[in-house]
mmCIF file of C-alpha atoms and ligand atoms in Angstrom:
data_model
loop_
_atom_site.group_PDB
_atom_site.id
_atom_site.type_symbol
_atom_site.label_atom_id
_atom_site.label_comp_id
_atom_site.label_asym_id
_atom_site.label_seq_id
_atom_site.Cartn_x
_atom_site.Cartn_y
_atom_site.Cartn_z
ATOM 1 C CA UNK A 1 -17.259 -200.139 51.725
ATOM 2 C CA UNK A 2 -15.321 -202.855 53.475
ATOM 3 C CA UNK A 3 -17.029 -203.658 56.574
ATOM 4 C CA UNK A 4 -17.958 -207.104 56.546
ATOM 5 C CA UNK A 5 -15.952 -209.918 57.834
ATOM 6 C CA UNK A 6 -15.406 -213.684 57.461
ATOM 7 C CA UNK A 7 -13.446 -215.672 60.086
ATOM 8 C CA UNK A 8 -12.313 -218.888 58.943
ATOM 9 C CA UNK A 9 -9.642 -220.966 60.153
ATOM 10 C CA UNK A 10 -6.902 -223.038 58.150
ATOM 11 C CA UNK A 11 -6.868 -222.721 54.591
ATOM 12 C CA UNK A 12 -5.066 -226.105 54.217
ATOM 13 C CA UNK A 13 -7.552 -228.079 56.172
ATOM 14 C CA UNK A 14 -10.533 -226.068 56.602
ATOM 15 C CA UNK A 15 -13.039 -227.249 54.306
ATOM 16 C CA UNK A 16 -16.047 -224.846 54.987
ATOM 17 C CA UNK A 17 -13.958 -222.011 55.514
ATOM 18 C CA UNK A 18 -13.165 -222.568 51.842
ATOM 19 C CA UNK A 19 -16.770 -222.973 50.750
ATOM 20 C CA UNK A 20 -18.018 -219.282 52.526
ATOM 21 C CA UNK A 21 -14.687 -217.780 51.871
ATOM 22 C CA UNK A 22 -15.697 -219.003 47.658
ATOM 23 C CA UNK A 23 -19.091 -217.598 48.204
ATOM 24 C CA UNK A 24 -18.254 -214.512 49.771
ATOM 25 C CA UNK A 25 -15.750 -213.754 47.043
ATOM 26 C CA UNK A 26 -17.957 -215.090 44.427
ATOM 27 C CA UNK A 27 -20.765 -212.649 45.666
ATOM 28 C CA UNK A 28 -18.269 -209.604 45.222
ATOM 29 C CA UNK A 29 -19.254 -208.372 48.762
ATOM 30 C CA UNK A 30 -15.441 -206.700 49.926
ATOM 31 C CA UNK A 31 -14.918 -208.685 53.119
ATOM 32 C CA UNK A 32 -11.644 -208.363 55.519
ATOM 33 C CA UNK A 33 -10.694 -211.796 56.480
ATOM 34 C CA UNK A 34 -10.222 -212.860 60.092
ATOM 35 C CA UNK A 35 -8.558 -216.310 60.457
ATOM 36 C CA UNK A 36 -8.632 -218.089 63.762
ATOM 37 C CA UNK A 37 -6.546 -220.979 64.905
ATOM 38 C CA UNK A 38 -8.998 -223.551 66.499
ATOM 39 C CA UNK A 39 -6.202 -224.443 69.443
ATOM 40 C CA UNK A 40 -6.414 -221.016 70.991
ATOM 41 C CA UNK A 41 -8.168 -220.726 73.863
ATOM 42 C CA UNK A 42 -8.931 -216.602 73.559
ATOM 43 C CA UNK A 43 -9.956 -216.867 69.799
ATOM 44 C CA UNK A 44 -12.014 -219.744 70.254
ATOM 45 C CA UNK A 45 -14.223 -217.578 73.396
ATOM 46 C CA UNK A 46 -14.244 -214.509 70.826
ATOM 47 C CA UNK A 47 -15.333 -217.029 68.048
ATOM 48 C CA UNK A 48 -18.391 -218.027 70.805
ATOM 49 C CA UNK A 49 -19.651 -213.953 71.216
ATOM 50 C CA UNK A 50 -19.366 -214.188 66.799
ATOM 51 C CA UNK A 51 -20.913 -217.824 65.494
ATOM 52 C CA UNK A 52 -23.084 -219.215 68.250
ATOM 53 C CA UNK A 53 -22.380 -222.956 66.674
ATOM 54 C CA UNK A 54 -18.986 -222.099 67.737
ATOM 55 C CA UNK A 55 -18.208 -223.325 64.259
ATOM 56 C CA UNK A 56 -16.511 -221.206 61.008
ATOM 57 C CA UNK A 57 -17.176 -219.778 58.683
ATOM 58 C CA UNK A 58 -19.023 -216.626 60.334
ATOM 59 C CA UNK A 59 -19.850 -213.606 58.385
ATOM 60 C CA UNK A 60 -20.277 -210.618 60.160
ATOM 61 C CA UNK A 61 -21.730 -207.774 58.012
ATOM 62 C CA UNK A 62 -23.681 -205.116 59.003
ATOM 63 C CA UNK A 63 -24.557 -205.385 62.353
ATOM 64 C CA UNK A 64 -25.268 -209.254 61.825
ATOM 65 C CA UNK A 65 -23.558 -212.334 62.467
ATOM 66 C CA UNK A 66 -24.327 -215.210 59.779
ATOM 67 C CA UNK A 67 -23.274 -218.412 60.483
ATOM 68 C CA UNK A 68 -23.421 -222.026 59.001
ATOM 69 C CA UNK A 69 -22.143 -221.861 55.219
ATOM 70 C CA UNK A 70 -25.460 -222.418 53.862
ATOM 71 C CA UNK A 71 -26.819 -219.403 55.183
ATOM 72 C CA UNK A 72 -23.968 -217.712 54.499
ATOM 73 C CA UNK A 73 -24.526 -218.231 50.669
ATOM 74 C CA UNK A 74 -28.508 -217.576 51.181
ATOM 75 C CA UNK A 75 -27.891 -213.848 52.558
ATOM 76 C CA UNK A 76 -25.209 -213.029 49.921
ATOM 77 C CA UNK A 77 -27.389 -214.251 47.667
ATOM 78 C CA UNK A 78 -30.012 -212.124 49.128
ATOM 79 C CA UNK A 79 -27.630 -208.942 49.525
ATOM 80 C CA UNK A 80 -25.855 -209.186 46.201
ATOM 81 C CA UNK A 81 -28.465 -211.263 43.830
ATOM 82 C CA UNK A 82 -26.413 -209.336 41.260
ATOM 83 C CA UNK A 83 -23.760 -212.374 41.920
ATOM 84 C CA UNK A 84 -26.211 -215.072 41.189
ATOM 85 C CA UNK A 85 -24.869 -217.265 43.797
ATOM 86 C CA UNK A 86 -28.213 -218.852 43.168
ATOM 87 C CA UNK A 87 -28.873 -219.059 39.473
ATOM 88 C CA UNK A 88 -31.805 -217.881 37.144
ATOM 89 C CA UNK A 89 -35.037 -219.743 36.643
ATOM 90 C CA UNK A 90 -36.491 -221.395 39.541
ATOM 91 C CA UNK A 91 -35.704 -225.073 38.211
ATOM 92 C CA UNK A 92 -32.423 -224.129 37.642
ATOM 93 C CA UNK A 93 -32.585 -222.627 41.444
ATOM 94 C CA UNK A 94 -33.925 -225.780 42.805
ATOM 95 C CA UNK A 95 -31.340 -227.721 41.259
ATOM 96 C CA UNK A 96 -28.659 -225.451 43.065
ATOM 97 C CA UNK A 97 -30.265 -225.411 46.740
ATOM 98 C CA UNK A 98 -30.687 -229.639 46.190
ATOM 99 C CA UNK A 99 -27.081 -230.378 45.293
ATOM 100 C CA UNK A 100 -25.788 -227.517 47.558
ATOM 101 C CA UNK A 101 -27.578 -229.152 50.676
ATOM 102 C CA UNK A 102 -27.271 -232.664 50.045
ATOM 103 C CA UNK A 103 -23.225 -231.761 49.992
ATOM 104 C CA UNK A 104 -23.926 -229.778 53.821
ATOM 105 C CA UNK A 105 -25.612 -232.557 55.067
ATOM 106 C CA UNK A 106 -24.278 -235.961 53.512
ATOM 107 C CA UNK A 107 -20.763 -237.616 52.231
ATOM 108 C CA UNK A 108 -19.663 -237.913 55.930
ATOM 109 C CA UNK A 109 -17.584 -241.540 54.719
ATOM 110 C CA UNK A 110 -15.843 -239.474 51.829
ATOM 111 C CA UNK A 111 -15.294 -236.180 54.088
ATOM 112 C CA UNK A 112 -13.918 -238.332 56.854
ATOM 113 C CA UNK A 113 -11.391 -240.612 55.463
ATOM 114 C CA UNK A 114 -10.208 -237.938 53.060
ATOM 115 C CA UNK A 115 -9.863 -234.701 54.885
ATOM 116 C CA UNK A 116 -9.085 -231.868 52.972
ATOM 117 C CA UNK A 117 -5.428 -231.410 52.802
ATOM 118 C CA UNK A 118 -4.201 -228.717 50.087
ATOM 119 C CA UNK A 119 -0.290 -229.727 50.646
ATOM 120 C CA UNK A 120 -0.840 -233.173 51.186
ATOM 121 C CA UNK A 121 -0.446 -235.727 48.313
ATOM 122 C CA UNK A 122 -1.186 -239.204 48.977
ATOM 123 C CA UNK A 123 -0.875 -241.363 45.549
ATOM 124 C CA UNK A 124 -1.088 -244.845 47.017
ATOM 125 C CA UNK A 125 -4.393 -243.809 49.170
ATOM 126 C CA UNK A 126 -6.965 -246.928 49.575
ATOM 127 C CA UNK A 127 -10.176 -245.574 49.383
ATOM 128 C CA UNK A 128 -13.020 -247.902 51.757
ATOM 129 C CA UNK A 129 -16.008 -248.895 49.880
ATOM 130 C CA UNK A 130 -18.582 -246.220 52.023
ATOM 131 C CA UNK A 131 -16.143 -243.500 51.047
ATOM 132 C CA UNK A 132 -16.075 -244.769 47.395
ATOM 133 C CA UNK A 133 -20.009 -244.751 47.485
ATOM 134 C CA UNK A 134 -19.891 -240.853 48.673
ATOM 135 C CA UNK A 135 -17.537 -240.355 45.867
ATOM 136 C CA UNK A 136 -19.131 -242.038 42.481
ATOM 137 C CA UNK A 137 -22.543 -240.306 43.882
ATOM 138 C CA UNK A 138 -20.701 -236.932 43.659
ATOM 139 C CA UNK A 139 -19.576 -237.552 39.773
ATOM 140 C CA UNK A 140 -22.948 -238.753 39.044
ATOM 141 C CA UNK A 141 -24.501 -235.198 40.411
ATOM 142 C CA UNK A 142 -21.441 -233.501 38.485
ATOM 143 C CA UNK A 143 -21.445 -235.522 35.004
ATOM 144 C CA UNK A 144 -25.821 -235.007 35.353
ATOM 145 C CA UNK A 145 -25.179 -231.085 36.199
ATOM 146 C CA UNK A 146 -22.466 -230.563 33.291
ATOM 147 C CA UNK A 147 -24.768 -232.561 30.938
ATOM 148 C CA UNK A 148 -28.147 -230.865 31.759
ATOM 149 C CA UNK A 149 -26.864 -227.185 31.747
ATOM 150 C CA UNK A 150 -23.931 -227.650 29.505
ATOM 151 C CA UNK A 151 -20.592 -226.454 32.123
ATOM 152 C CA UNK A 152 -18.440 -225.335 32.654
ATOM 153 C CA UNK A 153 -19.666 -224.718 36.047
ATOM 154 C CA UNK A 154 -22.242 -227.222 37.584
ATOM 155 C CA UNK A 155 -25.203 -225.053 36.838
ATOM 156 C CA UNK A 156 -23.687 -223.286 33.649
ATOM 157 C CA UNK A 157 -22.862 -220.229 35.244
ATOM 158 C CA UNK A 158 -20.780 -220.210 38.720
ATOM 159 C CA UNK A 159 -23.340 -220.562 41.204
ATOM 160 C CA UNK A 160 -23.248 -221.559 44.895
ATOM 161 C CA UNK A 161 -22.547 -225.205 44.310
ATOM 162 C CA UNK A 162 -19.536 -224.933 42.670
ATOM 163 C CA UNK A 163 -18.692 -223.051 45.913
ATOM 164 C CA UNK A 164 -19.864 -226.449 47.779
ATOM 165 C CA UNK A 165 -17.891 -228.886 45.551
ATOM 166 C CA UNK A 166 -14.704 -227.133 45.382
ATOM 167 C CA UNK A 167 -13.281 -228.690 48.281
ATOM 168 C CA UNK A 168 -14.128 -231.868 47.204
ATOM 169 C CA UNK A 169 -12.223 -231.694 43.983
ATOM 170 C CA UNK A 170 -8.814 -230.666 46.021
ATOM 171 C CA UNK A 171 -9.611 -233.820 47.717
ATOM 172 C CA UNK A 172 -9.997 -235.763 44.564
ATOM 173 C CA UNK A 173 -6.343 -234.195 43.630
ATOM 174 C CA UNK A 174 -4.772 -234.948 47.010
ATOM 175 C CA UNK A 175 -5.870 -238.749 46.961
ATOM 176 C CA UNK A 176 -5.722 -239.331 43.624
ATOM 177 C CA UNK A 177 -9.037 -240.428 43.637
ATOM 178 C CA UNK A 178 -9.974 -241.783 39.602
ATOM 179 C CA UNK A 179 -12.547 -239.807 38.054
ATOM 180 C CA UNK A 180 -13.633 -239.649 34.275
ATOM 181 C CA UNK A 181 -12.817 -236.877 31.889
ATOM 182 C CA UNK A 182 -15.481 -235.074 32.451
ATOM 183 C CA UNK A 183 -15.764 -234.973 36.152
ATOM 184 C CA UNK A 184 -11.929 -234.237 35.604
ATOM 185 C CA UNK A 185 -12.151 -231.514 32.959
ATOM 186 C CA UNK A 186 -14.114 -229.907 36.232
ATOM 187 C CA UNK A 187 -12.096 -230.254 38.585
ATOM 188 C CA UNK A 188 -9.417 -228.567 36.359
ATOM 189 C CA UNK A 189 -12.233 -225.968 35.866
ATOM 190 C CA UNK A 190 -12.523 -225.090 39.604
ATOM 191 C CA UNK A 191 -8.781 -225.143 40.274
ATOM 192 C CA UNK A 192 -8.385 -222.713 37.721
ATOM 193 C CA UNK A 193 -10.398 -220.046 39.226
ATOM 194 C CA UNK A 194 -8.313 -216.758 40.173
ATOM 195 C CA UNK A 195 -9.930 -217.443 43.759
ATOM 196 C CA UNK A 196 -9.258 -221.158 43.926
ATOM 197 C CA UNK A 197 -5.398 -219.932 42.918
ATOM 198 C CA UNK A 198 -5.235 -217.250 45.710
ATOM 199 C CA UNK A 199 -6.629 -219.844 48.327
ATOM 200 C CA UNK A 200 -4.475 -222.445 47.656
ATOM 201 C CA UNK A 201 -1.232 -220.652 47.231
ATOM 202 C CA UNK A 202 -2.150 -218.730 51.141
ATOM 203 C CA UNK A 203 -2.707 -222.890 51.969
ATOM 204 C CA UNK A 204 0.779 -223.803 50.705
ATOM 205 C CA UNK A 205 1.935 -221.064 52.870
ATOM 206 C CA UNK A 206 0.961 -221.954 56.296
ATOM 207 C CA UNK A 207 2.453 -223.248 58.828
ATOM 208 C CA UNK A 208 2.243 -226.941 58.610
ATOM 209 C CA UNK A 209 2.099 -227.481 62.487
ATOM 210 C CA UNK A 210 -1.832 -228.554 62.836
ATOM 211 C CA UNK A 211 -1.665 -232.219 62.760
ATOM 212 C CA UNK A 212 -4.752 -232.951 64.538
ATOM 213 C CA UNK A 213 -6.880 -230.951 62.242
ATOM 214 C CA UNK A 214 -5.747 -233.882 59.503
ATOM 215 C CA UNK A 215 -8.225 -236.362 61.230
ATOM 216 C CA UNK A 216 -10.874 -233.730 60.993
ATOM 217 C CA UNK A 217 -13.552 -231.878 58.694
HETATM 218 N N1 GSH B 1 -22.363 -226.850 59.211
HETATM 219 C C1 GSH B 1 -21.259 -225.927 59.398
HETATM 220 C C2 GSH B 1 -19.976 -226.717 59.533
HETATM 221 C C3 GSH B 1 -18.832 -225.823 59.921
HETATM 222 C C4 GSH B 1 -17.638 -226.582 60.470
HETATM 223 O O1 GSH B 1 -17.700 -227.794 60.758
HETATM 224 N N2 GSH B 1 -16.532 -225.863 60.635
HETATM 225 C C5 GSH B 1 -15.323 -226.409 61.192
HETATM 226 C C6 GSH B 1 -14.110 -225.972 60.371
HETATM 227 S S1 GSH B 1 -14.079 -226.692 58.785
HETATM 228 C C7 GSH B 1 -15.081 -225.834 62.583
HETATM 229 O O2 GSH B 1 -15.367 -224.668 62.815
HETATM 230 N N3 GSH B 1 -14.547 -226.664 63.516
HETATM 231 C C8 GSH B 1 -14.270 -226.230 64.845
HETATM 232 C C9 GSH B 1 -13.001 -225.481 65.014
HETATM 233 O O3 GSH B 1 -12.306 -225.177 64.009
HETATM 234 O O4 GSH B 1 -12.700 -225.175 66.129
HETATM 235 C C10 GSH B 1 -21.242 -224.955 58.230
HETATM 236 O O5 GSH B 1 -21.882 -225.231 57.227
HETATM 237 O O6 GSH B 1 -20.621 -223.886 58.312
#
């Protein structure tokens, strides 16, 4: 039955409407889609009465509104634990909910002077040294995850955090940010995904008129 939906905004620039739109498909709940554009006036007073942060993504599924991508990924976890969007074992699940929030709540250097841009492609980029401090902490939680559970997704199996990362590794493409082969053998993991795919070819196909949003997110 198809009566949940996720409002997100651009899928060229919006990083967290990537990460709940992942989850949401990675959690096989069938969702209709509902994307915004944050410069209208009318969609942005709906989006008010939907996600009281006033923020996407917001899933709406029976009779509830879930917002904030972190508890987005809790309740599909909790709805569909079929998904494992949290993975088995409880260290295992520790792991996931550690490296999941310390990517909600930190790398504000890396996720403000590179802001996810699917088109863009910027080979000359200088990255500043708090940005490049964000960025080797992020391989050393990926090259620890892929060593202790052995890939090809962060905690073996897909899981939540992959759902986190992903928009960090388009952002490690766009900027041609230097990584070793194994942080890059996962980035070429996640960009394979069939979801990843559909995402960024919808990106390639927007309009490219939202300049501001560059400078944000
Ligand atoms: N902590 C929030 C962050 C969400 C967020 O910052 N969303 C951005 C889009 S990427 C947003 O809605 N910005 C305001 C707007 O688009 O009008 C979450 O985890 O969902």
């Amino acid at each position: 039955m198809d009566d949940a939906t996720l409002t997100i905004s651009s899928k060229n620039y919006s990083s967290w409407s990537l990460r709940g739109w992942l989850l949401t498909k990675f959690s096989g709940l069938a969702f209709s889609e509902r994307i915004i554009s944050p410069d209208d006036p009318a969609m942005r007073a709906e989006l008010l009465l939907m996600s009281s942060s006033f923020l996407v993504p917001c899933l709406n599924h029976d009779g509830m509104s879930i917002w904030d991508t972190l508890a987005i990924g809790e309740y599909l976890n909790e709805i569909k634990p079929e998904a494992r969007l949290l993975p088995e074992g409880r260290a295992r699940r520790t792991y996931c909910r550690s490296i999941s929030g310390e990517m909600h709540s930190g790398f504000g250097p890396m996720r403000s002077a590179l802001p996810m841009n699917l088109r863009g492609d910027f080979p000359n980029f200088k990255v500043w040294t708090r940005a490049q401090a964000d960025i080797d902490r992020i391989a050393a939680i990926w090259r620890d995850c892929l060593d202790r559970y052995g890939g090809p997704f962060l905690l073996g199996e897909r899981s939540m955090a992959d759902a986190m990362y992903a928009p960090v590794v388009t952002r490690f493409l766009t900027y041609h940010v230097a990584v070793d082969p194994i942080c890059g053998a996962y980035c070429k993991e996640i960009m394979a995904m069939p979801e990843m795919v559909e995402w960024s070819e919808a990106a390639r196909s927007e309009p490219d008129d939202v300049e501001e949003l560059e400078v944000e997110f």
